[in-house]
């Protein structure tokens, strides 16, 4: 007998044997079923046309739909009461039929360097993370795309969590709004950049990630520039090609961390099925379709991928498509033994690449005094 619980409601599954994968599938179906039957639909799952259709059927004028839509995506309303240019009757009508499942800040950590990490609570009580990373010339939001992650990268705290579900577009949008408010509140600065480098693999939640970017960049939404958005992937070759086919306008980063298959397989199991050769082919295709220069992210782990031979392999890899390389300082996690390379090794590594004409940025670790590594705060919860 397997008992599954969601929001205080339990169901018994009298299967003789429920193996862990079966359990996961059963729970996901049960939660979806409960969400559909006991919880009002989130109005943000409706398109403008669908809101209009609903209002007209309810005897309202069609143009009200545009007002509701603006409140949701431009003014980031989290309740119907806020929609002050709608009549009280209409606001009541909406709240009787829909919810707005806005995410909430569950916990916030502020680093001495200004970095703000938030654990966000979702409507079904799952926890995800988002980070504000302030710098002299930019305010960057790092957002999550899934609850947990299925890719089990060995250096990443999120990789040690179960993937529970994809985030919907509004849950991604909400992270940006919260972090934008933190940039304004703490620094009196607008949010300038967004990176999809938080929990989850964005290309395994493809449709919702692209939809969220539509809400973030649309003039009817937050009106931010696509070129200020970077989606970072562990490397799903098929979906990188799809980004090319969809001719996306945002930037793409590949979390590379090793430029030979043997080493990459050790730290990123996804590489076993999406080899470097497959990735090169997909990246060439992406570049051909979009003309957008790639970014390769490379964490220098002590005594693992920090030799000059590693630098040479990275250089060879980078030559296939116009690109730049971000060398990222590592935030160690308790689940793994990796540590950061030494400063003089980093300098030699960077110099080797720069001498070959490669554009290299070194991204220093931020929020060292808080749980800033991806998944670190959520895993505690
Ligand atoms: S690094 Fe990214 S893809 Fe890999 S486990 Fe962590 S969240 Fe998932």
Coordinates of C-alpha atoms and ligand atoms in Angstrom, one line a residue:
X1 CA 0.0 0.0 0.0
X2 CA 1.4 3.4 -0.9
X3 CA -0.1 6.6 0.6
X4 CA 0.4 9.9 -1.3
X5 CA -0.5 13.2 0.4
X6 CA -1.0 16.7 -1.2
X7 CA -2.2 19.7 0.7
X8 CA -3.6 17.6 3.5
X9 CA -5.5 15.2 1.1
X10 CA -4.3 11.6 1.1
X11 CA -4.9 8.8 -1.3
X12 CA -4.0 5.1 -1.0
X13 CA -2.6 3.2 -3.9
X14 CA -3.0 -0.5 -3.3
X15 CA -0.3 -1.7 -5.6
X16 CA 1.7 -4.8 -4.6
X17 CA 5.0 -3.2 -5.5
X18 CA 5.5 0.5 -6.1
X19 CA 9.1 1.1 -7.2
X20 CA 10.5 4.7 -6.7
X21 CA 10.0 5.8 -10.4
X22 CA 6.4 4.5 -10.2
X23 CA 5.9 6.4 -7.0
X24 CA 7.2 9.6 -8.6
X25 CA 4.8 9.2 -11.6
X26 CA 1.9 8.4 -9.3
X27 CA 2.5 11.4 -7.1
X28 CA 2.8 13.8 -10.0
X29 CA -0.5 12.5 -11.4
X30 CA -2.2 12.7 -8.1
X31 CA -1.0 16.2 -7.4
X32 CA -2.1 17.3 -10.9
X33 CA -5.5 15.7 -10.3
X34 CA -5.9 17.4 -6.9
X35 CA -4.7 20.8 -8.4
X36 CA -7.4 20.5 -11.1
X37 CA -10.2 19.4 -8.8
X38 CA -9.7 21.3 -5.6
X39 CA -7.9 24.5 -6.5
X40 CA -9.3 27.3 -8.6
X41 CA -7.5 27.7 -11.9
X42 CA -4.7 30.3 -12.0
X43 CA -5.9 33.0 -14.3
X44 CA -2.4 33.5 -15.5
X45 CA -2.7 30.2 -17.4
X46 CA -5.2 31.9 -19.7
X47 CA -4.3 33.8 -22.8
X48 CA -5.7 37.3 -23.5
X49 CA -8.2 35.7 -25.9
X50 CA -9.3 33.1 -23.3
X51 CA -9.8 35.8 -20.6
X52 CA -11.9 37.8 -23.1
X53 CA -14.0 34.7 -24.0
X54 CA -14.6 34.0 -20.3
X55 CA -15.6 37.6 -19.6
X56 CA -17.9 38.0 -22.6
X57 CA -19.6 34.7 -21.6
X58 CA -20.1 36.1 -18.1
X59 CA -21.8 39.2 -19.6
X60 CA -18.8 41.6 -19.3
X61 CA -17.4 43.8 -22.0
X62 CA -14.6 42.4 -24.0
X63 CA -12.2 45.3 -23.6
X64 CA -12.0 44.5 -19.8
X65 CA -9.8 41.5 -20.7
X66 CA -7.0 43.8 -21.8
X67 CA -7.2 45.6 -18.5
X68 CA -7.1 42.3 -16.6
X69 CA -4.2 41.1 -18.7
X70 CA -2.3 44.4 -18.0
X71 CA -2.8 44.0 -14.3
X72 CA -1.4 40.5 -14.5
X73 CA 1.7 40.9 -16.7
X74 CA 2.5 44.6 -16.8
X75 CA 1.6 45.6 -13.2
X76 CA 2.4 42.2 -11.7
X77 CA -0.8 42.1 -9.6
X78 CA -1.0 39.3 -7.1
X79 CA -4.7 39.8 -6.2
X80 CA -7.9 40.8 -7.9
X81 CA -8.4 43.5 -5.3
X82 CA -5.5 45.4 -6.7
X83 CA -7.2 45.8 -10.1
X84 CA -8.6 49.2 -9.2
X85 CA -9.9 50.2 -12.6
X86 CA -12.3 47.2 -12.5
X87 CA -15.7 47.3 -10.7
X88 CA -16.0 45.5 -7.4
X89 CA -18.5 43.2 -9.0
X90 CA -16.0 42.2 -11.7
X91 CA -13.2 41.7 -9.3
X92 CA -15.5 39.5 -7.2
X93 CA -16.5 37.6 -10.3
X94 CA -12.9 36.9 -11.2
X95 CA -11.9 35.9 -7.7
X96 CA -14.9 33.5 -7.5
X97 CA -13.6 31.7 -10.6
X98 CA -9.8 32.1 -10.5
X99 CA -6.8 32.3 -8.3
X100 CA -3.5 34.1 -8.8
X101 CA -0.9 31.6 -7.6
X102 CA 1.8 34.1 -6.9
X103 CA 5.0 32.8 -5.4
X104 CA 6.1 34.1 -2.0
X105 CA 9.4 34.8 -0.3
X106 CA 9.8 32.0 2.3
X107 CA 13.3 33.0 3.4
X108 CA 15.9 35.6 2.4
X109 CA 19.6 35.7 2.9
X110 CA 21.7 38.9 2.3
X111 CA 25.4 38.6 1.8
X112 CA 27.9 41.3 2.8
X113 CA 28.7 41.7 -0.9
X114 CA 25.0 42.7 -1.6
X115 CA 23.9 39.4 -3.1
X116 CA 20.4 38.5 -2.0
X117 CA 19.3 34.9 -2.1
X118 CA 15.6 34.1 -1.8
X119 CA 13.9 30.8 -1.2
X120 CA 10.5 31.1 -2.8
X121 CA 7.5 29.1 -1.7
X122 CA 5.2 27.9 -4.5
X123 CA 1.4 27.5 -4.1
X124 CA 1.9 23.7 -3.6
X125 CA 4.5 24.3 -0.9
X126 CA 7.5 23.4 -3.1
X127 CA 10.6 25.6 -2.6
X128 CA 12.8 27.1 -5.3
X129 CA 15.5 29.7 -5.3
X130 CA 16.3 33.0 -7.0
X131 CA 19.3 35.3 -6.5
X132 CA 19.9 39.0 -7.0
X133 CA 23.5 39.5 -8.0
X134 CA 24.5 43.2 -7.8
X135 CA 27.5 44.6 -9.7
X136 CA 28.8 48.1 -10.5
X137 CA 27.4 48.0 -14.0
X138 CA 24.4 45.6 -13.7
X139 CA 21.8 44.1 -11.6
X140 CA 21.3 40.4 -12.5
X141 CA 18.5 38.0 -11.5
X142 CA 19.4 34.3 -11.5
X143 CA 16.1 32.3 -11.7
X144 CA 15.1 28.7 -11.5
X145 CA 13.2 26.8 -14.1
X146 CA 12.3 23.5 -12.3
X147 CA 11.7 22.3 -8.8
X148 CA 14.8 20.2 -8.4
X149 CA 16.7 18.7 -11.4
X150 CA 17.0 15.4 -13.1
X151 CA 20.5 15.8 -14.5
X152 CA 22.5 15.0 -11.3
X153 CA 25.6 17.1 -12.1
X154 CA 28.1 16.1 -9.4
X155 CA 29.2 19.6 -8.3
X156 CA 25.7 21.1 -8.0
X157 CA 23.5 21.0 -4.8
X158 CA 20.4 20.9 -7.0
X159 CA 21.8 17.8 -8.7
X160 CA 21.3 15.9 -5.4
X161 CA 17.6 16.8 -5.2
X162 CA 14.8 14.9 -6.9
X163 CA 13.2 16.7 -9.8
X164 CA 9.6 17.3 -8.7
X165 CA 8.1 19.3 -11.5
X166 CA 8.5 22.1 -14.0
X167 CA 7.8 25.7 -13.1
X168 CA 5.0 27.3 -15.0
X169 CA 5.7 30.6 -16.9
X170 CA 4.1 32.7 -14.1
X171 CA 6.3 31.1 -11.4
X172 CA 9.4 32.1 -13.4
X173 CA 8.0 35.6 -14.1
X174 CA 7.3 36.0 -10.4
X175 CA 10.9 35.4 -9.5
X176 CA 12.0 38.1 -11.8
X177 CA 9.4 40.5 -10.3
X178 CA 10.6 39.8 -6.7
X179 CA 14.2 40.1 -7.6
X180 CA 13.5 43.3 -9.5
X181 CA 11.9 44.7 -6.4
X182 CA 14.9 43.7 -4.3
X183 CA 17.2 45.6 -6.8
X184 CA 15.0 48.7 -6.5
X185 CA 14.7 48.4 -2.7
X186 CA 18.3 47.6 -1.8
X187 CA 20.2 49.5 -4.5
X188 CA 17.7 51.9 -6.1
X189 CA 18.6 50.3 -9.4
X190 CA 16.6 48.7 -12.2
X191 CA 17.1 45.0 -13.0
X192 CA 19.2 44.8 -16.1
X193 CA 20.0 41.1 -16.7
X194 CA 18.4 37.8 -16.2
X195 CA 20.2 34.4 -16.2
X196 CA 18.4 31.0 -16.2
X197 CA 21.1 29.5 -14.0
X198 CA 19.1 28.6 -10.9
X199 CA 17.6 25.2 -10.1
X200 CA 16.7 23.0 -13.0
X201 CA 17.6 22.5 -16.7
X202 CA 15.7 25.2 -18.7
X203 CA 15.7 23.2 -21.9
X204 CA 13.8 20.4 -20.2
X205 CA 11.1 22.9 -19.5
X206 CA 11.3 24.4 -22.9
X207 CA 7.8 25.7 -23.6
X208 CA 7.3 27.3 -20.2
X209 CA 10.7 28.9 -20.2
X210 CA 10.1 30.5 -23.6
X211 CA 6.6 31.6 -22.5
X212 CA 8.1 33.2 -19.4
X213 CA 10.6 35.1 -21.5
X214 CA 7.7 36.3 -23.7
X215 CA 6.0 37.8 -20.6
X216 CA 9.3 39.3 -19.4
X217 CA 10.2 40.9 -22.7
X218 CA 6.8 41.8 -24.1
X219 CA 5.7 45.5 -24.1
X220 CA 2.5 44.1 -22.5
X221 CA 4.7 42.5 -19.8
X222 CA 7.9 43.7 -18.1
X223 CA 9.4 45.0 -21.4
X224 CA 12.9 43.9 -20.8
X225 CA 15.4 43.4 -23.6
X226 CA 15.9 39.8 -24.9
X227 CA 19.6 40.4 -25.3
X228 CA 19.8 40.9 -21.5
X229 CA 18.5 37.4 -21.0
X230 CA 20.8 34.3 -21.0
X231 CA 19.5 30.7 -20.8
X232 CA 22.1 28.4 -19.5
X233 CA 22.0 24.7 -20.4
X234 CA 23.9 21.6 -19.3
X235 CA 23.7 20.6 -23.0
X236 CA 20.6 19.0 -24.5
X237 CA 21.6 18.9 -28.2
X238 CA 18.2 18.4 -29.6
X239 CA 16.7 21.3 -27.7
X240 CA 19.7 23.6 -28.6
X241 CA 18.7 22.9 -32.3
X242 CA 15.1 23.7 -31.5
X243 CA 16.2 27.1 -30.1
X244 CA 17.8 27.6 -33.5
X245 CA 14.7 26.6 -35.3
X246 CA 12.7 29.0 -33.1
X247 CA 15.2 31.7 -33.9
X248 CA 15.3 32.9 -30.3
X249 CA 16.6 36.4 -29.6
X250 CA 18.1 35.7 -26.1
X251 CA 21.6 34.5 -25.3
X252 CA 22.6 30.9 -24.8
X253 CA 25.2 29.6 -22.5
X254 CA 26.6 26.1 -22.2
X255 CA 27.7 24.8 -18.8
X256 CA 30.8 23.0 -20.2
X257 CA 33.2 22.5 -17.3
X258 CA 35.3 19.9 -19.2
X259 CA 36.1 19.8 -22.9
X260 CA 36.7 16.1 -23.2
X261 CA 34.0 13.5 -22.9
X262 CA 35.7 11.3 -20.4
X263 CA 36.0 14.1 -17.8
X264 CA 32.7 15.6 -18.6
X265 CA 31.0 12.2 -18.2
X266 CA 32.4 12.1 -14.7
X267 CA 30.8 15.3 -13.5
X268 CA 27.8 15.7 -15.9
X269 CA 26.1 12.4 -16.7
X270 CA 24.0 14.1 -19.4
X271 CA 27.2 14.1 -21.5
X272 CA 26.9 10.3 -21.9
X273 CA 23.9 10.8 -24.2
X274 CA 24.8 14.4 -25.4
X275 CA 28.4 14.1 -26.2
X276 CA 30.7 17.0 -27.0
X277 CA 30.5 16.1 -30.7
X278 CA 26.7 16.2 -30.6
X279 CA 26.8 19.5 -28.8
X280 CA 29.3 21.0 -31.3
X281 CA 26.9 20.1 -34.1
X282 CA 23.9 21.6 -32.3
X283 CA 25.8 24.8 -31.3
X284 CA 26.9 25.3 -35.0
X285 CA 23.3 24.9 -36.0
X286 CA 22.1 27.4 -33.3
X287 CA 24.7 29.9 -34.4
X288 CA 23.8 29.5 -38.1
X289 CA 20.1 30.2 -37.3
X290 CA 20.5 33.0 -34.8
X291 CA 23.9 34.6 -35.3
X292 CA 24.2 34.8 -31.5
X293 CA 27.6 34.3 -30.0
X294 CA 27.8 31.5 -27.5
X295 CA 29.0 31.6 -23.9
X296 CA 30.8 28.7 -22.3
X297 CA 30.8 28.4 -18.6
X298 CA 33.7 26.7 -17.1
X299 CA 34.2 26.1 -13.3
X300 CA 37.9 25.5 -12.6
X301 CA 37.9 22.6 -10.1
X302 CA 41.2 22.0 -8.3
X303 CA 43.2 19.2 -9.8
X304 CA 40.4 18.0 -12.1
X305 CA 40.0 20.3 -15.1
X306 CA 42.5 23.1 -14.4
X307 CA 45.7 22.0 -16.3
X308 CA 47.0 23.7 -19.4
X309 CA 46.0 20.5 -21.3
X310 CA 42.5 21.2 -20.1
X311 CA 42.9 24.8 -21.3
X312 CA 44.1 23.6 -24.7
X313 CA 41.0 21.3 -25.0
X314 CA 38.8 24.1 -24.1
X315 CA 40.4 26.4 -26.7
X316 CA 39.9 23.7 -29.4
X317 CA 36.2 23.3 -28.4
X318 CA 35.7 27.1 -28.4
X319 CA 36.9 27.4 -32.0
X320 CA 33.9 25.7 -33.6
X321 CA 31.5 28.6 -33.0
X322 CA 32.1 32.3 -32.2
X323 CA 32.1 32.4 -28.4
X324 CA 33.4 33.8 -25.1
X325 CA 34.3 31.9 -22.0
X326 CA 33.2 32.6 -18.5
X327 CA 35.6 31.1 -15.9
X328 CA 33.4 30.7 -12.8
X329 CA 34.7 30.5 -9.3
X330 CA 33.2 27.6 -7.4
X331 CA 31.0 27.8 -4.4
X332 CA 31.7 24.4 -2.7
X333 CA 28.8 22.3 -1.4
X334 CA 28.7 19.7 1.3
X335 CA 27.5 17.0 -0.9
X336 CA 30.6 16.9 -3.1
X337 CA 34.4 17.0 -2.6
X338 CA 35.2 19.5 -5.3
X339 CA 37.1 22.6 -4.4
X340 CA 38.1 25.7 -6.2
X341 CA 41.4 25.9 -8.2
X342 CA 44.3 27.9 -6.8
X343 CA 44.5 31.6 -7.9
X344 CA 47.9 31.2 -9.7
X345 CA 46.5 28.2 -11.7
X346 CA 43.4 30.3 -12.7
X347 CA 45.7 33.1 -13.9
X348 CA 47.8 30.6 -16.0
X349 CA 44.6 29.0 -17.4
X350 CA 43.1 32.4 -18.3
X351 CA 46.4 33.7 -19.8
X352 CA 46.7 30.6 -22.0
X353 CA 43.3 31.2 -23.5
X354 CA 43.7 35.0 -23.9
X355 CA 47.1 34.4 -25.6
X356 CA 45.1 32.4 -28.2
X357 CA 42.7 35.3 -28.7
X358 CA 39.8 33.9 -26.8
X359 CA 37.5 36.4 -24.9
X360 CA 37.6 35.3 -21.2
X361 CA 35.8 36.8 -18.2
X362 CA 36.4 35.6 -14.7
X363 CA 33.2 35.5 -12.6
X364 CA 34.1 35.7 -8.9
X365 CA 32.0 33.7 -6.5
X366 CA 29.3 35.9 -4.8
X367 CA 27.5 35.4 -1.6
X368 CA 30.2 33.3 0.1
X369 CA 28.8 34.1 3.5
X370 CA 25.3 32.8 2.5
X371 CA 24.0 29.6 0.8
X372 CA 24.6 31.1 -2.6
X373 CA 25.5 27.9 -4.6
X374 CA 22.6 26.7 -6.8
X375 CA 20.2 24.6 -4.7
X376 CA 22.1 25.1 -1.4
X377 CA 19.3 27.0 0.4
X378 CA 16.4 24.9 -1.1
X379 CA 18.1 21.6 -0.2
X380 CA 18.1 22.7 3.5
X381 CA 14.3 23.2 3.3
Ligands
LIG1 S1 24.1 22.2 -12.8 FE1 22.1 22.7 -13.6 S2 21.6 20.9 -14.9 FE2 23.2 20.3 -13.5 S3 22.1 19.4 -11.7 FE3 22.5 21.6 -11.3 S4 20.6 22.6 -11.9 FE4 20.6 20.6 -12.9

